[in-house]
Amino acid sequence: MLVAPQPGGDITSAETSLQTPHGRASVSWQIDAGILQAVVIVPDGATAVVRMPGVDERRVAAGTYEFAQAVG
């Protein structure tokens, strides 16, 4: 799965989830005090590419991950 939050304009948070053949995948993110905070849940048997603005992408295996990156 690909996770690539694109904050901008008046959008300061978003979340979504999907029931995959491997289980539930989900992403939520918000901007608080200039920090983009994201929580990514990757189901067992799946991997994800996480692209946060301004940093190199990361590839992650199944699990729950929290990311934080200054924006703006």
PDB file of N, CA, C and O in Angstrom:
ATOM      1  N   MET A   1       0.837  -1.161   0.000  1.00  0.00           N
ATOM      2  CA  MET A   1       0.000   0.000   0.000  1.00  0.00           C
ATOM      3  C   MET A   1       0.885   1.228   0.000  1.00  0.00           C
ATOM      4  O   MET A   1       2.044   1.157   0.391  1.00  0.00           O
ATOM      5  N   LEU A   2       0.347   2.329  -0.466  1.00  0.00           N
ATOM      6  CA  LEU A   2       1.067   3.594  -0.513  1.00  0.00           C
ATOM      7  C   LEU A   2       0.367   4.586   0.410  1.00  0.00           C
ATOM      8  O   LEU A   2      -0.844   4.770   0.329  1.00  0.00           O
ATOM      9  N   VAL A   3       1.156   5.213   1.278  1.00  0.00           N
ATOM     10  CA  VAL A   3       0.654   6.250   2.174  1.00  0.00           C
ATOM     11  C   VAL A   3       1.417   7.520   1.834  1.00  0.00           C
ATOM     12  O   VAL A   3       2.636   7.560   1.928  1.00  0.00           O
ATOM     13  N   ALA A   4       0.688   8.561   1.409  1.00  0.00           N
ATOM     14  CA  ALA A   4       1.341   9.799   0.991  1.00  0.00           C
ATOM     15  C   ALA A   4       0.444  10.989   1.337  1.00  0.00           C
ATOM     16  O   ALA A   4      -0.239  11.524   0.460  1.00  0.00           O
ATOM     17  N   PRO A   5       0.410  11.398   2.608  1.00  0.00           N
ATOM     18  CA  PRO A   5      -0.431  12.537   2.984  1.00  0.00           C
ATOM     19  C   PRO A   5      -0.050  13.781   2.184  1.00  0.00           C
ATOM     20  O   PRO A   5       1.126  14.058   1.979  1.00  0.00           O
ATOM     21  N   GLN A   6      -1.062  14.524   1.739  1.00  0.00           N
ATOM     22  CA  GLN A   6      -0.853  15.745   0.966  1.00  0.00           C
ATOM     23  C   GLN A   6      -1.647  16.886   1.602  1.00  0.00           C
ATOM     24  O   GLN A   6      -2.643  17.338   1.040  1.00  0.00           O
ATOM     25  N   PRO A   7      -1.221  17.364   2.770  1.00  0.00           N
ATOM     26  CA  PRO A   7      -1.966  18.458   3.392  1.00  0.00           C
ATOM     27  C   PRO A   7      -1.857  19.729   2.562  1.00  0.00           C
ATOM     28  O   PRO A   7      -0.892  19.932   1.842  1.00  0.00           O
ATOM     29  N   GLY A   8      -2.868  20.553   2.660  1.00  0.00           N
ATOM     30  CA  GLY A   8      -2.847  21.814   1.946  1.00  0.00           C
ATOM     31  C   GLY A   8      -4.181  22.515   2.049  1.00  0.00           C
ATOM     32  O   GLY A   8      -5.197  21.904   2.398  1.00  0.00           O
ATOM     33  N   GLY A   9      -4.177  23.795   1.768  1.00  0.00           N
ATOM     34  CA  GLY A   9      -5.407  24.567   1.859  1.00  0.00           C
ATOM     35  C   GLY A   9      -5.955  24.519   3.267  1.00  0.00           C
ATOM     36  O   GLY A   9      -5.225  24.654   4.233  1.00  0.00           O
ATOM     37  N   ASP A  10      -7.244  24.271   3.375  1.00  0.00           N
ATOM     38  CA  ASP A  10      -7.889  24.209   4.676  1.00  0.00           C
ATOM     39  C   ASP A  10      -7.933  22.797   5.252  1.00  0.00           C
ATOM     40  O   ASP A  10      -8.500  22.592   6.324  1.00  0.00           O
ATOM     41  N   ILE A  11      -7.343  21.836   4.571  1.00  0.00           N
ATOM     42  CA  ILE A  11      -7.377  20.458   5.052  1.00  0.00           C
ATOM     43  C   ILE A  11      -6.284  20.270   6.096  1.00  0.00           C
ATOM     44  O   ILE A  11      -5.101  20.418   5.808  1.00  0.00           O
ATOM     45  N   THR A  12      -6.691  19.941   7.323  1.00  0.00           N
ATOM     46  CA  THR A  12      -5.732  19.757   8.407  1.00  0.00           C
ATOM     47  C   THR A  12      -5.752  18.358   8.994  1.00  0.00           C
ATOM     48  O   THR A  12      -4.956  18.051   9.887  1.00  0.00           O
ATOM     49  N   SER A  13      -6.655  17.503   8.501  1.00  0.00           N
ATOM     50  CA  SER A  13      -6.676  16.116   8.960  1.00  0.00           C
ATOM     51  C   SER A  13      -7.454  15.266   7.958  1.00  0.00           C
ATOM     52  O   SER A  13      -8.275  15.775   7.201  1.00  0.00           O
ATOM     53  N   ALA A  14      -7.174  13.967   8.009  1.00  0.00           N
ATOM     54  CA  ALA A  14      -7.898  13.015   7.172  1.00  0.00           C
ATOM     55  C   ALA A  14      -7.681  11.623   7.740  1.00  0.00           C
ATOM     56  O   ALA A  14      -6.707  11.373   8.454  1.00  0.00           O
ATOM     57  N   GLU A  15      -8.612  10.728   7.417  1.00  0.00           N
ATOM     58  CA  GLU A  15      -8.443   9.329   7.794  1.00  0.00           C
ATOM     59  C   GLU A  15      -9.233   8.445   6.844  1.00  0.00           C
ATOM     60  O   GLU A  15     -10.223   8.869   6.252  1.00  0.00           O
ATOM     61  N   THR A  16      -8.732   7.228   6.694  1.00  0.00           N
ATOM     62  CA  THR A  16      -9.414   6.252   5.860  1.00  0.00           C
ATOM     63  C   THR A  16      -8.980   4.857   6.280  1.00  0.00           C
ATOM     64  O   THR A  16      -7.940   4.680   6.934  1.00  0.00           O
ATOM     65  N   SER A  17      -9.776   3.879   5.911  1.00  0.00           N
ATOM     66  CA  SER A  17      -9.407   2.485   6.154  1.00  0.00           C
ATOM     67  C   SER A  17     -10.007   1.635   5.040  1.00  0.00           C
ATOM     68  O   SER A  17     -10.930   2.055   4.340  1.00  0.00           O
ATOM     69  N   LEU A  18      -9.461   0.441   4.902  1.00  0.00           N
ATOM     70  CA  LEU A  18      -9.903  -0.475   3.860  1.00  0.00           C
ATOM     71  C   LEU A  18      -9.734  -1.897   4.361  1.00  0.00           C
ATOM     72  O   LEU A  18      -8.677  -2.247   4.916  1.00  0.00           O
ATOM     73  N   GLN A  19     -10.753  -2.703   4.183  1.00  0.00           N
ATOM     74  CA  GLN A  19     -10.643  -4.124   4.515  1.00  0.00           C
ATOM     75  C   GLN A  19     -10.001  -4.822   3.320  1.00  0.00           C
ATOM     76  O   GLN A  19     -10.610  -4.906   2.256  1.00  0.00           O
ATOM     77  N   THR A  20      -8.763  -5.291   3.475  1.00  0.00           N
ATOM     78  CA  THR A  20      -8.035  -5.957   2.401  1.00  0.00           C
ATOM     79  C   THR A  20      -8.101  -7.470   2.606  1.00  0.00           C
ATOM     80  O   THR A  20      -8.522  -7.933   3.672  1.00  0.00           O
ATOM     81  N   PRO A  21      -7.656  -8.248   1.638  1.00  0.00           N
ATOM     82  CA  PRO A  21      -7.597  -9.704   1.838  1.00  0.00           C
ATOM     83  C   PRO A  21      -6.687 -10.103   3.010  1.00  0.00           C
ATOM     84  O   PRO A  21      -6.820 -11.186   3.558  1.00  0.00           O
ATOM     85  N   HIS A  22      -5.778  -9.207   3.409  1.00  0.00           N
ATOM     86  CA  HIS A  22      -4.845  -9.467   4.514  1.00  0.00           C
ATOM     87  C   HIS A  22      -5.366  -8.957   5.850  1.00  0.00           C
ATOM     88  O   HIS A  22      -4.776  -9.223   6.885  1.00  0.00           O
ATOM     89  N   GLY A  23      -6.420  -8.174   5.837  1.00  0.00           N
ATOM     90  CA  GLY A  23      -6.936  -7.560   7.054  1.00  0.00           C
ATOM     91  C   GLY A  23      -7.146  -6.063   6.845  1.00  0.00           C
ATOM     92  O   GLY A  23      -7.012  -5.554   5.729  1.00  0.00           O
ATOM     93  N   ARG A  24      -7.437  -5.367   7.924  1.00  0.00           N
ATOM     94  CA  ARG A  24      -7.750  -3.939   7.838  1.00  0.00           C
ATOM     95  C   ARG A  24      -6.477  -3.096   7.737  1.00  0.00           C
ATOM     96  O   ARG A  24      -5.570  -3.228   8.545  1.00  0.00           O
ATOM     97  N   ALA A  25      -6.433  -2.233   6.735  1.00  0.00           N
ATOM     98  CA  ALA A  25      -5.354  -1.248   6.576  1.00  0.00           C
ATOM     99  C   ALA A  25      -5.966   0.115   6.870  1.00  0.00           C
ATOM    100  O   ALA A  25      -7.101   0.390   6.479  1.00  0.00           O
ATOM    101  N   SER A  26      -5.222   0.969   7.564  1.00  0.00           N
ATOM    102  CA  SER A  26      -5.764   2.300   7.841  1.00  0.00           C
ATOM    103  C   SER A  26      -4.660   3.342   7.942  1.00  0.00           C
ATOM    104  O   SER A  26      -3.499   3.030   8.210  1.00  0.00           O
ATOM    105  N   VAL A  27      -5.080   4.575   7.699  1.00  0.00           N
ATOM    106  CA  VAL A  27      -4.194   5.733   7.783  1.00  0.00           C
ATOM    107  C   VAL A  27      -4.996   6.890   8.367  1.00  0.00           C
ATOM    108  O   VAL A  27      -6.138   7.126   7.972  1.00  0.00           O
ATOM    109  N   SER A  28      -4.397   7.601   9.295  1.00  0.00           N
ATOM    110  CA  SER A  28      -4.976   8.856   9.766  1.00  0.00           C
ATOM    111  C   SER A  28      -3.834   9.848   9.931  1.00  0.00           C
ATOM    112  O   SER A  28      -2.713   9.473  10.245  1.00  0.00           O
ATOM    113  N   TRP A  29      -4.137  11.111   9.656  1.00  0.00           N
ATOM    114  CA  TRP A  29      -3.122  12.136   9.845  1.00  0.00           C
ATOM    115  C   TRP A  29      -3.779  13.445  10.249  1.00  0.00           C
ATOM    116  O   TRP A  29      -4.953  13.665   9.995  1.00  0.00           O
ATOM    117  N   GLN A  30      -2.979  14.270  10.925  1.00  0.00           N
ATOM    118  CA  GLN A  30      -3.436  15.600  11.313  1.00  0.00           C
ATOM    119  C   GLN A  30      -2.234  16.526  11.425  1.00  0.00           C
ATOM    120  O   GLN A  30      -1.115  16.070  11.616  1.00  0.00           O
ATOM    121  N   ILE A  31      -2.497  17.809  11.283  1.00  0.00           N
ATOM    122  CA  ILE A  31      -1.463  18.815  11.498  1.00  0.00           C
ATOM    123  C   ILE A  31      -1.793  19.527  12.798  1.00  0.00           C
ATOM    124  O   ILE A  31      -2.909  20.013  12.983  1.00  0.00           O
ATOM    125  N   ASP A  32      -0.822  19.551  13.690  1.00  0.00           N
ATOM    126  CA  ASP A  32      -0.990  20.215  14.976  1.00  0.00           C
ATOM    127  C   ASP A  32       0.291  20.998  15.260  1.00  0.00           C
ATOM    128  O   ASP A  32       1.376  20.417  15.298  1.00  0.00           O
ATOM    129  N   ALA A  33       0.154  22.311  15.428  1.00  0.00           N
ATOM    130  CA  ALA A  33       1.304  23.184  15.723  1.00  0.00           C
ATOM    131  C   ALA A  33       2.427  23.024  14.699  1.00  0.00           C
ATOM    132  O   ALA A  33       3.603  22.995  15.052  1.00  0.00           O
ATOM    133  N   GLY A  34       2.062  22.894  13.417  1.00  0.00           N
ATOM    134  CA  GLY A  34       3.059  22.802  12.352  1.00  0.00           C
ATOM    135  C   GLY A  34       3.704  21.438  12.199  1.00  0.00           C
ATOM    136  O   GLY A  34       4.662  21.286  11.447  1.00  0.00           O
ATOM    137  N   ILE A  35       3.193  20.435  12.904  1.00  0.00           N
ATOM    138  CA  ILE A  35       3.723  19.067  12.812  1.00  0.00           C
ATOM    139  C   ILE A  35       2.665  18.179  12.168  1.00  0.00           C
ATOM    140  O   ILE A  35       1.531  18.107  12.639  1.00  0.00           O
ATOM    141  N   LEU A  36       3.045  17.503  11.091  1.00  0.00           N
ATOM    142  CA  LEU A  36       2.186  16.513  10.457  1.00  0.00           C
ATOM    143  C   LEU A  36       2.411  15.194  11.185  1.00  0.00           C
ATOM    144  O   LEU A  36       3.529  14.669  11.205  1.00  0.00           O
ATOM    145  N   GLN A  37       1.366  14.699  11.821  1.00  0.00           N
ATOM    146  CA  GLN A  37       1.429  13.442  12.553  1.00  0.00           C
ATOM    147  C   GLN A  37       0.560  12.426  11.842  1.00  0.00           C
ATOM    148  O   GLN A  37      -0.606  12.716  11.545  1.00  0.00           O
ATOM    149  N   ALA A  38       1.120  11.249  11.570  1.00  0.00           N
ATOM    150  CA  ALA A  38       0.380  10.206  10.863  1.00  0.00           C
ATOM    151  C   ALA A  38       0.480   8.888  11.617  1.00  0.00           C
ATOM    152  O   ALA A  38       1.524   8.571  12.191  1.00  0.00           O
ATOM    153  N   VAL A  39      -0.618   8.134  11.601  1.00  0.00           N
ATOM    154  CA  VAL A  39      -0.642   6.781  12.146  1.00  0.00           C
ATOM    155  C   VAL A  39      -1.030   5.853  10.998  1.00  0.00           C
ATOM    156  O   VAL A  39      -2.052   6.066  10.339  1.00  0.00           O
ATOM    157  N   VAL A  40      -0.202   4.849  10.767  1.00  0.00           N
ATOM    158  CA  VAL A  40      -0.396   3.911   9.662  1.00  0.00           C
ATOM    159  C   VAL A  40      -0.489   2.501  10.233  1.00  0.00           C
ATOM    160  O   VAL A  40       0.376   2.096  11.006  1.00  0.00           O
ATOM    161  N   ILE A  41      -1.538   1.781   9.862  1.00  0.00           N
ATOM    162  CA  ILE A  41      -1.679   0.381  10.265  1.00  0.00           C
ATOM    163  C   ILE A  41      -1.627  -0.475   9.011  1.00  0.00           C
ATOM    164  O   ILE A  41      -2.442  -0.308   8.097  1.00  0.00           O
ATOM    165  N   VAL A  42      -0.632  -1.363   8.971  1.00  0.00           N
ATOM    166  CA  VAL A  42      -0.415  -2.262   7.841  1.00  0.00           C
ATOM    167  C   VAL A  42      -0.760  -3.675   8.304  1.00  0.00           C
ATOM    168  O   VAL A  42      -0.214  -4.153   9.295  1.00  0.00           O
ATOM    169  N   PRO A  43      -1.684  -4.356   7.609  1.00  0.00           N
ATOM    170  CA  PRO A  43      -2.081  -5.692   8.059  1.00  0.00           C
ATOM    171  C   PRO A  43      -0.985  -6.738   7.827  1.00  0.00           C
ATOM    172  O   PRO A  43      -0.080  -6.546   6.999  1.00  0.00           O
ATOM    173  N   ASP A  44      -1.089  -7.846   8.570  1.00  0.00           N
ATOM    174  CA  ASP A  44      -0.153  -8.961   8.392  1.00  0.00           C
ATOM    175  C   ASP A  44      -0.127  -9.398   6.935  1.00  0.00           C
ATOM    176  O   ASP A  44      -1.162  -9.424   6.266  1.00  0.00           O
ATOM    177  N   GLY A  45       1.063  -9.700   6.449  1.00  0.00           N
ATOM    178  CA  GLY A  45       1.209 -10.178   5.077  1.00  0.00           C
ATOM    179  C   GLY A  45       1.275  -9.074   4.037  1.00  0.00           C
ATOM    180  O   GLY A  45       1.337  -9.345   2.852  1.00  0.00           O
ATOM    181  N   ALA A  46       1.246  -7.811   4.486  1.00  0.00           N
ATOM    182  CA  ALA A  46       1.297  -6.672   3.557  1.00  0.00           C
ATOM    183  C   ALA A  46       2.484  -5.788   3.912  1.00  0.00           C
ATOM    184  O   ALA A  46       3.078  -5.903   4.986  1.00  0.00           O
ATOM    185  N   THR A  47       2.833  -4.903   2.997  1.00  0.00           N
ATOM    186  CA  THR A  47       3.858  -3.887   3.236  1.00  0.00           C
ATOM    187  C   THR A  47       3.318  -2.549   2.763  1.00  0.00           C
ATOM    188  O   THR A  47       2.326  -2.486   2.044  1.00  0.00           O
ATOM    189  N   ALA A  48       3.992  -1.478   3.168  1.00  0.00           N
ATOM    190  CA  ALA A  48       3.571  -0.143   2.755  1.00  0.00           C
ATOM    191  C   ALA A  48       4.790   0.707   2.448  1.00  0.00           C
ATOM    192  O   ALA A  48       5.861   0.525   3.018  1.00  0.00           O
ATOM    193  N   VAL A  49       4.596   1.648   1.546  1.00  0.00           N
ATOM    194  CA  VAL A  49       5.555   2.710   1.286  1.00  0.00           C
ATOM    195  C   VAL A  49       4.941   3.967   1.882  1.00  0.00           C
ATOM    196  O   VAL A  49       3.801   4.310   1.573  1.00  0.00           O
ATOM    197  N   VAL A  50       5.691   4.635   2.760  1.00  0.00           N
ATOM    198  CA  VAL A  50       5.197   5.842   3.426  1.00  0.00           C
ATOM    199  C   VAL A  50       6.004   7.024   2.901  1.00  0.00           C
ATOM    200  O   VAL A  50       7.233   7.049   3.024  1.00  0.00           O
ATOM    201  N   ARG A  51       5.302   8.003   2.325  1.00  0.00           N
ATOM    202  CA  ARG A  51       5.926   9.210   1.786  1.00  0.00           C
ATOM    203  C   ARG A  51       5.414  10.417   2.554  1.00  0.00           C
ATOM    204  O   ARG A  51       4.328  10.917   2.296  1.00  0.00           O
ATOM    205  N   MET A  52       6.213  10.874   3.513  1.00  0.00           N
ATOM    206  CA  MET A  52       5.888  12.081   4.261  1.00  0.00           C
ATOM    207  C   MET A  52       6.564  13.254   3.544  1.00  0.00           C
ATOM    208  O   MET A  52       7.679  13.114   3.033  1.00  0.00           O
ATOM    209  N   PRO A  53       5.927  14.423   3.509  1.00  0.00           N
ATOM    210  CA  PRO A  53       6.508  15.572   2.816  1.00  0.00           C
ATOM    211  C   PRO A  53       7.893  15.938   3.360  1.00  0.00           C
ATOM    212  O   PRO A  53       8.096  15.985   4.574  1.00  0.00           O
ATOM    213  N   GLY A  54       8.830  16.122   2.455  1.00  0.00           N
ATOM    214  CA  GLY A  54      10.145  16.625   2.831  1.00  0.00           C
ATOM    215  C   GLY A  54      11.145  15.602   3.334  1.00  0.00           C
ATOM    216  O   GLY A  54      12.255  15.973   3.700  1.00  0.00           O
ATOM    217  N   VAL A  55      10.800  14.315   3.366  1.00  0.00           N
ATOM    218  CA  VAL A  55      11.745  13.285   3.812  1.00  0.00           C
ATOM    219  C   VAL A  55      11.711  12.111   2.842  1.00  0.00           C
ATOM    220  O   VAL A  55      10.756  11.944   2.086  1.00  0.00           O
ATOM    221  N   ASP A  56      12.749  11.288   2.890  1.00  0.00           N
ATOM    222  CA  ASP A  56      12.805  10.105   2.027  1.00  0.00           C
ATOM    223  C   ASP A  56      11.686   9.131   2.396  1.00  0.00           C
ATOM    224  O   ASP A  56      11.303   9.023   3.567  1.00  0.00           O
ATOM    225  N   GLU A  57      11.183   8.420   1.389  1.00  0.00           N
ATOM    226  CA  GLU A  57      10.137   7.446   1.667  1.00  0.00           C
ATOM    227  C   GLU A  57      10.692   6.285   2.483  1.00  0.00           C
ATOM    228  O   GLU A  57      11.895   6.016   2.455  1.00  0.00           O
ATOM    229  N   ARG A  58       9.794   5.644   3.232  1.00  0.00           N
ATOM    230  CA  ARG A  58      10.161   4.472   4.036  1.00  0.00           C
ATOM    231  C   ARG A  58       9.282   3.302   3.620  1.00  0.00           C
ATOM    232  O   ARG A  58       8.106   3.479   3.337  1.00  0.00           O
ATOM    233  N   ARG A  59       9.860   2.126   3.609  1.00  0.00           N
ATOM    234  CA  ARG A  59       9.103   0.896   3.371  1.00  0.00           C
ATOM    235  C   ARG A  59       8.954   0.207   4.716  1.00  0.00           C
ATOM    236  O   ARG A  59       9.937   0.039   5.434  1.00  0.00           O
ATOM    237  N   VAL A  60       7.716  -0.178   5.044  1.00  0.00           N
ATOM    238  CA  VAL A  60       7.463  -0.799   6.339  1.00  0.00           C
ATOM    239  C   VAL A  60       6.684  -2.096   6.147  1.00  0.00           C
ATOM    240  O   VAL A  60       5.929  -2.250   5.195  1.00  0.00           O
ATOM    241  N   ALA A  61       6.879  -3.020   7.074  1.00  0.00           N
ATOM    242  CA  ALA A  61       6.165  -4.295   7.085  1.00  0.00           C
ATOM    243  C   ALA A  61       4.899  -4.144   7.921  1.00  0.00           C
ATOM    244  O   ALA A  61       4.546  -3.043   8.353  1.00  0.00           O
ATOM    245  N   ALA A  62       4.237  -5.251   8.165  1.00  0.00           N
ATOM    246  CA  ALA A  62       3.003  -5.233   8.956  1.00  0.00           C
ATOM    247  C   ALA A  62       3.263  -4.637  10.339  1.00  0.00           C
ATOM    248  O   ALA A  62       4.321  -4.836  10.930  1.00  0.00           O
ATOM    249  N   GLY A  63       2.286  -3.877  10.824  1.00  0.00           N
ATOM    250  CA  GLY A  63       2.394  -3.285  12.155  1.00  0.00           C
ATOM    251  C   GLY A  63       1.725  -1.930  12.206  1.00  0.00           C
ATOM    252  O   GLY A  63       1.095  -1.479  11.241  1.00  0.00           O
ATOM    253  N   THR A  64       1.867  -1.280  13.344  1.00  0.00           N
ATOM    254  CA  THR A  64       1.338   0.065  13.553  1.00  0.00           C
ATOM    255  C   THR A  64       2.512   1.016  13.681  1.00  0.00           C
ATOM    256  O   THR A  64       3.447   0.766  14.454  1.00  0.00           O
ATOM    257  N   TYR A  65       2.457   2.111  12.935  1.00  0.00           N
ATOM    258  CA  TYR A  65       3.558   3.065  12.883  1.00  0.00           C
ATOM    259  C   TYR A  65       3.049   4.468  13.110  1.00  0.00           C
ATOM    260  O   TYR A  65       1.954   4.818  12.653  1.00  0.00           O
ATOM    261  N   GLU A  66       3.844   5.280  13.793  1.00  0.00           N
ATOM    262  CA  GLU A  66       3.539   6.689  13.978  1.00  0.00           C
ATOM    263  C   GLU A  66       4.686   7.494  13.373  1.00  0.00           C
ATOM    264  O   GLU A  66       5.856   7.202  13.607  1.00  0.00           O
ATOM    265  N   PHE A  67       4.320   8.493  12.599  1.00  0.00           N
ATOM    266  CA  PHE A  67       5.285   9.364  11.941  1.00  0.00           C
ATOM    267  C   PHE A  67       4.974  10.809  12.313  1.00  0.00           C
ATOM    268  O   PHE A  67       3.815  11.169  12.487  1.00  0.00           O
ATOM    269  N   ALA A  68       6.012  11.620  12.410  1.00  0.00           N
ATOM    270  CA  ALA A  68       5.833  13.049  12.674  1.00  0.00           C
ATOM    271  C   ALA A  68       6.867  13.818  11.856  1.00  0.00           C
ATOM    272  O   ALA A  68       8.050  13.426  11.813  1.00  0.00           O
ATOM    273  N   GLN A  69       6.411  14.884  11.211  1.00  0.00           N
ATOM    274  CA  GLN A  69       7.289  15.677  10.357  1.00  0.00           C
ATOM    275  C   GLN A  69       6.827  17.138  10.374  1.00  0.00           C
ATOM    276  O   GLN A  69       5.641  17.401  10.187  1.00  0.00           O
ATOM    277  N   ALA A  70       7.758  18.049  10.577  1.00  0.00           N
ATOM    278  CA  ALA A  70       7.431  19.468  10.511  1.00  0.00           C
ATOM    279  C   ALA A  70       7.016  19.820   9.081  1.00  0.00           C
ATOM    280  O   ALA A  70       7.595  19.299   8.124  1.00  0.00           O
ATOM    281  N   VAL A  71       5.990  20.651   8.954  1.00  0.00           N
ATOM    282  CA  VAL A  71       5.530  21.101   7.652  1.00  0.00           C
ATOM    283  C   VAL A  71       5.432  22.622   7.642  1.00  0.00           C
ATOM    284  O   VAL A  71       5.257  23.240   8.677  1.00  0.00           O
ATOM    285  N   GLY A  72       5.513  23.172   6.424  1.00  0.00           N
ATOM    286  CA  GLY A  72       5.327  24.609   6.266  1.00  0.00           C
ATOM    287  C   GLY A  72       6.488  25.354   6.685  1.00  0.00           C
ATOM    288  O   GLY A  72       6.855  26.348   6.906  1.00  0.00           O
TER     289      GLY A  72
END
